[in-house]
PDB file of C-alpha atoms in Angstrom:
ATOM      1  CA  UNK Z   1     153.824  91.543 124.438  1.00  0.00           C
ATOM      2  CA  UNK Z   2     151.555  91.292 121.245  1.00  0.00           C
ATOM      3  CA  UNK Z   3     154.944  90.711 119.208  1.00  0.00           C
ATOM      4  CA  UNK Z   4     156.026  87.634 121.772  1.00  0.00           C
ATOM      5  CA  UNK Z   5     152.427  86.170 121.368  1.00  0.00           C
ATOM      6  CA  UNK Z   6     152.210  86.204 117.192  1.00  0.00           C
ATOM      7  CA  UNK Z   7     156.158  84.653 117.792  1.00  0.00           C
ATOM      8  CA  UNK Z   8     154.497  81.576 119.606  1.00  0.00           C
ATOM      9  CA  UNK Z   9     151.962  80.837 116.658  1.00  0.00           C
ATOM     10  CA  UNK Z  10     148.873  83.250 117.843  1.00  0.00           C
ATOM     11  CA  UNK Z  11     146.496  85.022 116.406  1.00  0.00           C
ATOM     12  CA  UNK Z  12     146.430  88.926 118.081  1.00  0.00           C
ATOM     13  CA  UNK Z  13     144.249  91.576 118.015  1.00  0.00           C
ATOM     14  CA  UNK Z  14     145.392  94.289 119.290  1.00  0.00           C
ATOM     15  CA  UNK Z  15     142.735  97.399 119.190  1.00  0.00           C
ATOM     16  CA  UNK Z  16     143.962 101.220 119.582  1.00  0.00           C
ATOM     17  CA  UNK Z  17     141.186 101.596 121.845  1.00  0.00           C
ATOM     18  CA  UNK Z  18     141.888 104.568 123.144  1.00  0.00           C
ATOM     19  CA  UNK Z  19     142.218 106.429 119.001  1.00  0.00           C
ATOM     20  CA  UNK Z  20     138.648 106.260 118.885  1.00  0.00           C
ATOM     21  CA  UNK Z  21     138.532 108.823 121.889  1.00  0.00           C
ATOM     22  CA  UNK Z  22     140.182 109.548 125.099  1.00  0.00           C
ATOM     23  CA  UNK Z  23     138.407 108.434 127.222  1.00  0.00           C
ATOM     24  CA  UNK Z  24     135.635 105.841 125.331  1.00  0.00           C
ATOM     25  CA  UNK Z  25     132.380 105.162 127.418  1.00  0.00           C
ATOM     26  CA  UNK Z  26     132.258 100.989 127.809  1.00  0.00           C
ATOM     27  CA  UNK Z  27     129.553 100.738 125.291  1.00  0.00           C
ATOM     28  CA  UNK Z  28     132.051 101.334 122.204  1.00  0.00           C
ATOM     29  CA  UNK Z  29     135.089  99.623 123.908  1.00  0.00           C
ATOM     30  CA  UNK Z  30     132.517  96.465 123.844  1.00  0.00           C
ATOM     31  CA  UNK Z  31     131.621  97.220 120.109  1.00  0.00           C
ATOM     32  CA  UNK Z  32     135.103  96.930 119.281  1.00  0.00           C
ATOM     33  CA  UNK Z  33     135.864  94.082 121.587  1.00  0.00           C
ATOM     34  CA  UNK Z  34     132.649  92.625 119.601  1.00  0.00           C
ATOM     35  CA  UNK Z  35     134.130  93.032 116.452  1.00  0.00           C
ATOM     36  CA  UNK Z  36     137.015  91.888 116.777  1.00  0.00           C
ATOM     37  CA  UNK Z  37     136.184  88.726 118.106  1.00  0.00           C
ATOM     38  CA  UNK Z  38     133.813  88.942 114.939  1.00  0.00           C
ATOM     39  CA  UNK Z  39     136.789  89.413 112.761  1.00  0.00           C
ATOM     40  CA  UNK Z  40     138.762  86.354 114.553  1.00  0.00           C
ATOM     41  CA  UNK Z  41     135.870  83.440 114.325  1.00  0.00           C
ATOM     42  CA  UNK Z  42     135.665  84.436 110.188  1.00  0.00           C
ATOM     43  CA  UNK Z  43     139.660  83.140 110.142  1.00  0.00           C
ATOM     44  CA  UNK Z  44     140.137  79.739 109.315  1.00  0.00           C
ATOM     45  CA  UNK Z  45     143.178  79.350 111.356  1.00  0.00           C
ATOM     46  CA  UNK Z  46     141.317  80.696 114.830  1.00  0.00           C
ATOM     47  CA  UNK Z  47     140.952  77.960 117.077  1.00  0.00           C
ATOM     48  CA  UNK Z  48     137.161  79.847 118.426  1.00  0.00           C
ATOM     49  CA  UNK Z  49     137.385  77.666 121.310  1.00  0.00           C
ATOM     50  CA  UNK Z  50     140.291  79.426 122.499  1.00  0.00           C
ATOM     51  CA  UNK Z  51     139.773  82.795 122.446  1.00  0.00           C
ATOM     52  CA  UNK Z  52     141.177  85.226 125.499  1.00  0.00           C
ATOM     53  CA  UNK Z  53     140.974  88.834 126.516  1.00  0.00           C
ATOM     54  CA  UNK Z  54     144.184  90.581 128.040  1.00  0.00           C
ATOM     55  CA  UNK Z  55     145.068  93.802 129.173  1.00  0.00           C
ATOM     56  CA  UNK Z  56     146.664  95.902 131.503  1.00  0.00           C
ATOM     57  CA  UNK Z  57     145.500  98.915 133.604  1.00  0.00           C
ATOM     58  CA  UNK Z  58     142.020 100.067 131.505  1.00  0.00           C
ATOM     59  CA  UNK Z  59     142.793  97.324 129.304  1.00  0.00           C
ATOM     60  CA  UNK Z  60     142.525  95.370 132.582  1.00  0.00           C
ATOM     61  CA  UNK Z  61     139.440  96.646 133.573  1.00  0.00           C
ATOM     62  CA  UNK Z  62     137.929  96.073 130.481  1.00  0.00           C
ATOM     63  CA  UNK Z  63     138.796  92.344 130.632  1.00  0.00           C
ATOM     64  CA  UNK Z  64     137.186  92.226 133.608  1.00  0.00           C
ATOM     65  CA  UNK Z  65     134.406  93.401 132.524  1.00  0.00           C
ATOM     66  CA  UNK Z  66     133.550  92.097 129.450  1.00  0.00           C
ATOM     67  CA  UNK Z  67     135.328  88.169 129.074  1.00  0.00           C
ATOM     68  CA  UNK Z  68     132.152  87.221 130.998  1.00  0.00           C
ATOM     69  CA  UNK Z  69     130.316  88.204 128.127  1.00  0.00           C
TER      70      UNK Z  69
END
């Protein structure tokens, strides 16, 4: 899916969450959901009105949790 979205022109980040450890508490998913979108609004060709959260499963609940943030 990541591959299909950089194909149409968009910028992805896409975080190896669960590397950090198996099962991360929310508090350092956030930090890297933090800086990532961090990382994004330094690009020059990041439109940082359009930024989005995806995911699927824990990646789900995690955009659930946090794009209200």
């Amino acid at each position: 899916m990541v591959d299909r979205m950089a194909a149409d022109g968009l910028v992805v980040v896409a975080p190896q969450w669960q590397t950090y450890s198996r099962s991360p508490p929310d508090s350092e998913v956030e930090s890297l959901i933090r800086n990532s979108v961090n990382y994004l609004e330094s690009r020059d060709d990041v439109d940082t009105e359009k930024l989005g959260l995806t995911g699927f499963c824990a990646g789900g609940r995690y955009t659930m949790l946090f794009l209200p943030r």
